[in-house]
Every structure is written in structure tokens, then in C-alpha cells.
Short mmCIF file of C-alpha atoms in Angstrom, two decimals:
data_model
loop_
_atom_site.label_atom_id
_atom_site.label_comp_id
_atom_site.label_asym_id
_atom_site.label_seq_id
_atom_site.Cartn_x
_atom_site.Cartn_y
_atom_site.Cartn_z
CA UNK L 1 -107.34 34.28 -103.31
CA UNK L 2 -104.61 32.93 -105.29
CA UNK L 3 -105.08 35.94 -108.07
CA UNK L 4 -105.08 38.20 -105.54
CA UNK L 5 -101.51 36.58 -104.06
CA UNK L 6 -100.50 36.70 -108.07
CA UNK L 7 -101.25 40.16 -108.14
CA UNK L 8 -99.46 41.28 -104.88
CA UNK L 9 -96.08 39.59 -105.89
CA UNK L 10 -96.38 41.12 -109.30
CA UNK L 11 -96.68 44.80 -107.17
CA UNK L 12 -94.15 43.85 -104.75
CA UNK L 13 -91.24 42.29 -107.86
CA UNK L 14 -92.25 46.09 -109.37
CA UNK L 15 -91.04 47.76 -105.94
CA UNK L 16 -88.13 45.66 -105.64
CA UNK L 17 -86.99 46.76 -108.80
CA UNK L 18 -87.50 50.30 -108.10
CA UNK L 19 -85.95 50.28 -104.93
CA UNK L 20 -82.97 48.16 -107.28
CA UNK L 21 -82.77 50.78 -109.64
CA UNK L 22 -82.26 53.72 -107.01
CA UNK L 23 -80.52 51.57 -104.88
CA UNK L 24 -77.97 50.63 -107.91
CA UNK L 25 -78.46 53.55 -110.17
CA UNK L 26 -74.79 55.25 -108.65
CA UNK L 27 -73.11 51.74 -110.27
CA UNK L 28 -73.09 53.55 -113.36
CA UNK L 29 -73.10 56.98 -112.54
CA UNK L 30 -71.08 57.59 -109.76
CA UNK L 31 -67.58 57.24 -111.31
CA UNK L 32 -68.64 59.20 -113.87
CA UNK L 33 -70.55 61.83 -111.76
CA UNK L 34 -67.25 62.39 -109.75
CA UNK L 35 -64.79 62.95 -111.93
CA UNK L 36 -66.99 65.78 -113.50
CA UNK L 37 -67.50 63.84 -117.30
CA UNK L 38 -70.93 63.78 -116.65
CA UNK L 39 -73.57 66.49 -114.48
CA UNK L 40 -75.57 64.31 -112.31
CA UNK L 41 -79.22 65.12 -114.11
CA UNK L 42 -78.09 63.76 -117.14
CA UNK L 43 -76.29 60.81 -115.99
CA UNK L 44 -79.41 59.66 -114.57
CA UNK L 45 -81.32 60.38 -117.19
CA UNK L 46 -78.60 58.33 -119.40
CA UNK L 47 -78.59 55.98 -117.34
CA UNK L 48 -82.55 55.26 -116.93
CA UNK L 49 -82.39 55.12 -120.94
CA UNK L 50 -80.20 52.39 -120.92
CA UNK L 51 -80.93 50.58 -118.38
CA UNK L 52 -84.24 50.28 -119.77
CA UNK L 53 -83.12 49.05 -122.64
CA UNK L 54 -80.56 46.55 -121.29
CA UNK L 55 -84.11 44.90 -120.01
CA UNK L 56 -84.34 43.59 -123.33
CA UNK L 57 -81.42 42.46 -124.12
CA UNK L 58 -81.49 38.31 -123.06
CA UNK L 59 -83.89 36.48 -120.63
CA UNK L 60 -81.05 34.38 -119.48
CA UNK L 61 -80.73 35.75 -116.59
CA UNK L 62 -84.03 35.88 -115.33
CA UNK L 63 -84.69 32.19 -116.25
CA UNK L 64 -81.76 31.19 -114.11
CA UNK L 65 -83.73 32.74 -111.26
CA UNK L 66 -87.20 32.19 -112.04
CA UNK L 67 -86.18 28.21 -112.39
CA UNK L 68 -82.47 27.48 -110.77
CA UNK L 69 -82.31 28.75 -107.10
CA UNK L 70 -85.25 27.33 -105.46
CA UNK L 71 -88.20 24.80 -106.73
CA UNK L 72 -90.86 26.41 -105.55
CA UNK L 73 -94.35 24.28 -105.15
CA UNK L 74 -97.54 25.08 -107.06
CA UNK L 75 -100.28 27.32 -106.06
CA UNK L 76 -101.08 29.79 -102.83
CA UNK L 77 -97.92 28.23 -101.01
CA UNK L 78 -95.09 28.94 -104.16
CA UNK L 79 -96.46 32.48 -104.10
CA UNK L 80 -96.25 33.49 -99.92
CA UNK L 81 -92.34 32.01 -100.36
CA UNK L 82 -92.16 34.26 -103.54
CA UNK L 83 -93.31 37.21 -101.19
CA UNK L 84 -91.37 36.54 -98.41
CA UNK L 85 -88.34 36.53 -100.62
CA UNK L 86 -89.15 39.73 -101.94
CA UNK L 87 -89.40 41.75 -98.39
CA UNK L 88 -86.16 40.00 -97.61
CA UNK L 89 -84.58 41.91 -100.62
CA UNK L 90 -86.10 44.80 -100.05
CA UNK L 91 -85.73 45.12 -96.76
CA UNK L 92 -81.73 44.45 -97.34
CA UNK L 93 -81.42 46.95 -100.26
CA UNK L 94 -83.14 49.89 -97.73
CA UNK L 95 -80.81 48.72 -94.81
CA UNK L 96 -77.88 49.54 -97.12
CA UNK L 97 -79.17 52.39 -98.66
CA UNK L 98 -79.55 53.89 -95.43
CA UNK L 99 -76.22 53.61 -94.41
CA UNK L 100 -74.77 54.27 -97.84
CA UNK L 101 -73.48 50.94 -98.80
CA UNK L 102 -73.30 49.55 -101.86
CA UNK L 103 -74.37 46.49 -100.98
CA UNK L 104 -75.69 43.79 -104.42
CA UNK L 105 -79.82 44.00 -104.55
CA UNK L 106 -78.66 40.43 -107.22
CA UNK L 107 -77.88 38.70 -103.92
CA UNK L 108 -80.70 39.79 -101.58
CA UNK L 109 -83.11 38.70 -103.29
CA UNK L 110 -81.13 35.24 -104.02
CA UNK L 111 -80.46 35.35 -100.34
CA UNK L 112 -84.27 36.50 -99.73
CA UNK L 113 -85.20 33.32 -102.12
CA UNK L 114 -83.29 30.85 -100.35
CA UNK L 115 -84.76 31.83 -96.85
CA UNK L 116 -87.98 31.38 -97.79
CA UNK L 117 -87.13 28.51 -99.44
CA UNK L 118 -85.51 26.78 -96.40
CA UNK L 119 -88.03 28.18 -94.42
CA UNK L 120 -90.72 26.64 -96.50
CA UNK L 121 -89.10 23.47 -97.03
CA UNK L 122 -88.76 23.96 -100.20
CA UNK L 123 -86.57 21.90 -103.13
CA UNK L 124 -82.96 24.54 -102.57
CA UNK L 125 -81.61 24.06 -106.40
CA UNK L 126 -77.60 23.87 -104.48
CA UNK L 127 -75.84 23.05 -107.07
CA UNK L 128 -77.47 25.56 -109.52
CA UNK L 129 -76.68 27.75 -107.01
CA UNK L 130 -73.33 27.21 -106.22
CA UNK L 131 -72.64 27.13 -110.63
CA UNK L 132 -74.77 30.06 -111.45
CA UNK L 133 -74.34 32.30 -108.14
CA UNK L 134 -71.44 31.90 -105.14
CA UNK L 135 -68.79 31.40 -108.47
CA UNK L 136 -70.21 33.94 -110.39
CA UNK L 137 -70.17 36.54 -107.19
CA UNK L 138 -66.10 35.40 -106.74
CA UNK L 139 -65.03 35.74 -110.04
CA UNK L 140 -66.91 38.96 -110.95
CA UNK L 141 -64.82 41.12 -108.46
CA UNK L 142 -61.99 39.83 -109.19
CA UNK L 143 -62.09 40.31 -112.77
CA UNK L 144 -63.08 43.42 -111.86
CA UNK L 145 -60.11 44.36 -110.15
CA UNK L 146 -57.65 42.81 -112.07
CA UNK L 147 -58.63 43.89 -115.02
CA UNK L 148 -59.31 47.73 -114.17
CA UNK L 149 -55.68 47.76 -112.68
CA UNK L 150 -54.25 45.48 -115.97
CA UNK L 151 -56.15 47.94 -118.31
CA UNK L 152 -55.07 51.62 -115.96
CA UNK L 153 -51.53 50.33 -116.15
CA UNK L 154 -51.73 50.36 -120.22
CA UNK L 155 -53.73 52.82 -120.15
CA UNK L 156 -50.38 55.41 -118.01
CA UNK L 157 -48.53 53.59 -120.46
CA UNK L 158 -50.04 54.74 -123.72
CA UNK L 159 -50.51 58.00 -122.64
CA UNK L 160 -47.45 58.88 -120.76
CA UNK L 161 -46.07 61.53 -123.16
CA UNK L 162 -49.53 62.80 -124.78
CA UNK L 163 -50.78 65.96 -122.96
CA UNK L 164 -52.51 65.85 -119.71
CA UNK L 165 -54.95 68.59 -120.38
CA UNK L 166 -56.34 66.92 -123.91
CA UNK L 167 -55.72 63.30 -122.15
CA UNK L 168 -57.67 64.10 -119.44
CA UNK L 169 -60.68 66.05 -121.59
CA UNK L 170 -60.78 62.87 -123.98
CA UNK L 171 -61.11 60.86 -121.04
CA UNK L 172 -64.21 62.52 -120.18
CA UNK L 173 -65.72 61.73 -123.22
CA UNK L 174 -64.57 58.45 -123.51
CA UNK L 175 -66.03 57.59 -120.14
CA UNK L 176 -69.56 59.16 -121.77
CA UNK L 177 -69.64 55.51 -123.39
CA UNK L 178 -67.79 53.87 -121.03
CA UNK L 179 -71.16 54.69 -118.42
CA UNK L 180 -73.83 54.21 -120.88
CA UNK L 181 -72.31 50.00 -121.09
CA UNK L 182 -72.79 50.48 -117.40
CA UNK L 183 -76.15 50.99 -117.28
CA UNK L 184 -76.84 48.70 -120.27
CA UNK L 185 -75.15 45.96 -118.64
CA UNK L 186 -76.66 46.99 -115.03
CA UNK L 187 -80.53 46.87 -117.29
CA UNK L 188 -79.22 43.40 -118.69
CA UNK L 189 -78.17 42.05 -115.03
CA UNK L 190 -80.57 43.33 -112.66
CA UNK L 191 -84.22 43.96 -114.65
CA UNK L 192 -83.96 39.87 -115.32
CA UNK L 193 -83.79 39.06 -112.01
CA UNK L 194 -87.34 40.99 -111.20
CA UNK L 195 -88.68 39.65 -114.31
CA UNK L 196 -87.53 36.40 -113.53
CA UNK L 197 -89.25 36.45 -109.73
CA UNK L 198 -92.09 37.49 -111.44
CA UNK L 199 -91.75 34.01 -113.97
CA UNK L 200 -91.64 32.10 -111.22
CA UNK L 201 -94.62 33.21 -109.56
CA UNK L 202 -96.84 33.23 -112.94
CA UNK L 203 -95.35 29.26 -113.19
CA UNK L 204 -95.95 28.46 -109.48
CA UNK L 205 -99.66 29.03 -110.64
CA UNK L 206 -100.20 28.00 -114.09
CA UNK L 207 -100.21 31.58 -115.49
CA UNK L 208 -97.24 30.90 -117.55
CA UNK L 209 -95.44 27.77 -119.03
CA UNK L 210 -91.91 27.14 -119.20
CA UNK L 211 -91.18 26.47 -122.54
CA UNK L 212 -92.73 29.58 -123.88
CA UNK L 213 -90.69 32.42 -122.12
CA UNK L 214 -90.91 35.41 -120.26
CA UNK L 215 -93.95 37.14 -121.36
CA UNK L 216 -93.65 41.11 -123.38
CA UNK L 217 -95.76 42.99 -120.50
CA UNK L 218 -93.33 41.41 -117.61
CA UNK L 219 -89.91 42.62 -119.62
CA UNK L 220 -91.97 46.06 -120.26
CA UNK L 221 -92.92 46.26 -116.92
CA UNK L 222 -89.70 45.27 -114.71
CA UNK L 223 -87.96 47.43 -117.49
CA UNK L 224 -89.95 50.22 -116.37
CA UNK L 225 -89.95 50.27 -112.88
CA UNK L 226 -86.04 49.62 -112.76
CA UNK L 227 -85.73 52.79 -114.89
CA UNK L 228 -87.75 55.45 -112.88
CA UNK L 229 -85.95 53.68 -110.18
CA UNK L 230 -82.66 54.98 -111.46
CA UNK L 231 -83.64 58.32 -112.79
CA UNK L 232 -84.71 59.01 -108.84
CA UNK L 233 -81.36 58.64 -108.27
CA UNK L 234 -78.99 57.31 -105.42
CA UNK L 235 -77.17 60.04 -103.77
CA UNK L 236 -75.90 58.67 -100.24
CA UNK L 237 -74.28 55.26 -102.14
CA UNK L 238 -73.11 57.32 -105.19
CA UNK L 239 -70.85 59.68 -102.96
CA UNK L 240 -69.66 56.54 -101.40
CA UNK L 241 -68.56 54.98 -104.75
CA UNK L 242 -67.51 58.20 -106.41
CA UNK L 243 -65.35 59.75 -103.58
CA UNK L 244 -65.22 57.44 -100.42
CA UNK L 245 -63.13 54.54 -101.54
CA UNK L 246 -61.11 56.94 -103.52
CA UNK L 247 -61.63 60.36 -105.55
CA UNK L 248 -61.25 59.12 -109.07
CA UNK L 249 -60.00 60.71 -112.25
CA UNK L 250 -61.55 60.15 -116.18
CA UNK L 251 -58.93 57.86 -117.10
CA UNK L 252 -59.60 55.80 -113.79
CA UNK L 253 -63.04 56.21 -114.17
CA UNK L 254 -62.44 55.23 -117.42
CA UNK L 255 -60.99 51.78 -116.86
CA UNK L 256 -63.71 50.61 -113.93
CA UNK L 257 -66.44 51.23 -116.53
CA UNK L 258 -65.11 49.84 -119.60
CA UNK L 259 -63.76 45.97 -117.25
CA UNK L 260 -67.07 46.13 -115.57
CA UNK L 261 -69.47 46.80 -118.72
CA UNK L 262 -67.89 43.56 -119.89
CA UNK L 263 -67.75 41.18 -116.93
CA UNK L 264 -71.76 41.73 -117.02
CA UNK L 265 -72.41 41.36 -120.69
CA UNK L 266 -70.25 37.87 -120.28
CA UNK L 267 -71.70 36.83 -117.48
CA UNK L 268 -75.44 37.27 -118.46
CA UNK L 269 -75.13 36.52 -122.22
CA UNK L 270 -72.07 34.12 -122.27
CA UNK L 271 -72.67 31.88 -118.21
CA UNK L 272 -76.31 33.13 -117.66
CA UNK L 273 -75.00 33.88 -114.67
CA UNK L 274 -76.88 36.68 -112.34
CA UNK L 275 -73.84 38.96 -110.49
CA UNK L 276 -73.90 41.99 -109.15
CA UNK L 277 -72.80 45.26 -110.72
CA UNK L 278 -72.29 46.75 -107.47
CA UNK L 279 -69.46 43.93 -106.75
CA UNK L 280 -68.02 44.40 -110.00
CA UNK L 281 -67.69 48.10 -110.37
CA UNK L 282 -67.18 48.49 -106.66
CA UNK L 283 -63.51 46.08 -107.25
CA UNK L 284 -63.37 48.13 -110.75
CA UNK L 285 -63.28 51.09 -108.90
CA UNK L 286 -60.39 50.10 -106.53
CA UNK L 287 -58.46 48.66 -109.09
CA UNK L 288 -58.15 51.39 -110.92
CA UNK L 289 -57.09 53.39 -108.12
CA UNK L 290 -54.55 50.86 -106.52
CA UNK L 291 -52.10 51.79 -110.11
CA UNK L 292 -51.86 55.40 -108.23
CA UNK L 293 -50.69 54.01 -105.03
CA UNK L 294 -52.35 51.06 -102.46
CA UNK L 295 -52.52 53.73 -99.70
CA UNK L 296 -54.49 55.89 -102.62
CA UNK L 297 -57.76 53.46 -101.83
CA UNK L 298 -59.62 54.11 -98.39
CA UNK L 299 -59.38 50.43 -97.16
CA UNK L 300 -61.41 51.13 -94.30
CA UNK L 301 -64.27 52.30 -96.43
CA UNK L 302 -63.41 49.21 -98.33
CA UNK L 303 -63.84 46.69 -95.50
CA UNK L 304 -67.23 47.67 -95.23
CA UNK L 305 -68.59 47.66 -98.05
CA UNK L 306 -66.97 44.34 -98.36
CA UNK L 307 -68.89 43.43 -95.20
CA UNK L 308 -72.12 43.99 -95.86
CA UNK L 309 -71.61 42.01 -99.33
CA UNK L 310 -70.75 39.13 -96.86
CA UNK L 311 -73.89 39.81 -94.99
CA UNK L 312 -76.03 40.38 -97.57
CA UNK L 313 -77.39 36.85 -98.47
CA UNK L 314 -77.54 35.36 -95.00
CA UNK L 315 -79.23 39.05 -93.97
CA UNK L 316 -81.97 38.83 -96.65
CA UNK L 317 -82.23 35.45 -95.95
CA UNK L 318 -83.30 35.73 -92.59
CA UNK L 319 -85.46 38.09 -92.85
CA UNK L 320 -87.35 36.52 -95.55
CA UNK L 321 -87.76 33.41 -93.27
CA UNK L 322 -89.57 35.80 -90.60
CA UNK L 323 -91.20 37.11 -93.13
CA UNK L 324 -92.69 33.77 -94.83
CA UNK L 325 -93.04 32.44 -91.28
CA UNK L 326 -95.47 35.03 -90.41
CA UNK L 327 -97.54 35.35 -94.12
CA UNK L 328 -98.27 31.93 -93.84
CA UNK L 329 -99.29 31.61 -90.29
CA UNK L 330 -101.72 34.37 -91.60
CA UNK L 331 -102.93 33.08 -95.04
CA UNK L 332 -102.63 29.27 -94.45
#
């Protein structure tokens, strides 16, 4: 039974990774597609490849998710907790995808882990959550907004006397690079979160040793699942992020992506923090857009997105707690 549950965790975790890919595909490419810097299929193909490569850039975020959110009990009970957390995260991903809201798959997963942990009376590592989740969750959107705003102001000043047509064409080309950097950062952040959950399951059953690090097969499986999910696309969310918040031009698209990618790299490699790519790029889009005029940003749409952000962790946590109760009743 225990081995069967381990397989179930791996399958469900990779399903979550797949939904993460199509849910968050818009993060990397919506701005490039909306400004016509890239065609949708080319953008999705590029994002899929870069997501795959980004998954191999490090394991710091995976280890934070695997060891720094909850301390799950060993054996079958621990696996039930992980399954419940994953189902809670997948459920929230599908709900927000259906309504076209760019919510955070990362925070859905963390909410699921916390909800299942509380329902099972496991040890929730609140200090780690504060340092690695809550503070970066607030910091990354703020830095994204302010950074994109300031970078766009700099771009407007530097290119103020340049030919508008040539400048636009140049930034369309630059967006190809910034979108690739964003997709690489997405793989670095989000594929690692799935690795962390599988690693947590392996640790609870003794199939892995904490000192040995993430097994290679786990890295390959997570990277492949998120890449396939990315290539399948996320058109509903892409429309929200690329057009409904603000109509971006190539320069503002470049500023949004460049700042977002930088935040993702610093948070993952420097701080080992599992931040939301969705929160970061959405805030950056708002910051770059606000340089036109504040009224250019559709704040009503932005309000709906922020509401989804606030609800993500508790909503995924509630679903995970309910699933834990049901599965615990059936299996134990």
C-alpha cells in the first residue's frame, strides 16, 4: 500500500506540474504575444524549452518546499498529507484558470501543504513560512512594480529623441530575449516546487535521504511535465495578462519581463524563496503600464487579480484539509 501511495504522489505531483505549466504559460509570453514580438506558437515553444532548462539551474527552492514548510510524519500518513496538498493546489489552479485569473500555483501548493498539515496535526514550520513565503510574497510584487516603473522611466528618457518606428522594432527583438529569460526563471522557480513535493514524499517513506539531494529522475520528470504543460498553452490567462490589464507596447513589455526575470533569479538562487512568477510579472506589467498614466491600467481587473492572490493560500488550504479528511478516512 505504501509503495502504491508513493506512485500516486508522483503521478499527482506531475499532474500539478502540468497544470502549473499551462496555468502559468502566460507569465513568460503574454506580453511578447500581445505586443506581437512573438507569435503564440513560437512563444509557447520557446517557453517550454526554457522552462525545461530552468528546472536544472538549482535545487534551493525544491529543498525549501520539501523540508521548510511542514514536517510530515513518516510512512503512509505522510503520503496522504502530500496527496491532499497536491489535490488542493490542482483544484485552485483549475478554478482560477477557468475564470482567467493569473493566480499563483506556488502559493496554491504552499496553501495545500499548510492546510493538509494543520488538518493532520503535523508540525507546520511557521518561522520558515514567514521567512521563505510571506515576506517574499509581499516583497516580490512590490519590487516588480517599482522596478518596472523605474526601468520604463529610464527607457523613456534614453530613447526620447530616437525614431519611434526603429525603437519599437528594437524592443520587439529585445522582448524575445526578455521573454526567454522570464521562462527560464519560471522553470527555475516552479518546476522546483514539484521536485520539492516529490522529494518530501520520498523522505517520509525512506526512499530518499535528505543529505543526498533531489534525485535526477525527479528533476527530469518535473522539467518534462512543466514543459509539456507550458506548450499546451494558457490562453484564458494570457488574454488577461497581455491585454485586459493594459495594452502594452514592446518597450513596456520588455521592462516588465526583464525586471520579473531578475526578481525570480534573485529570490531562487540568492534567497531560496519559492515566490510567485504570476505575482511578479503581473505587478511589473502594472508598474510599466502606470508610466503612461495611472488611468491606463484597468484597476478593476487588477483588483480581481489581487483578490485571487489573497484567497489562494486559504482556499487551497481548505480544499487540502477536506481532501485529507476524506482520504484519511478511506485509507486509514
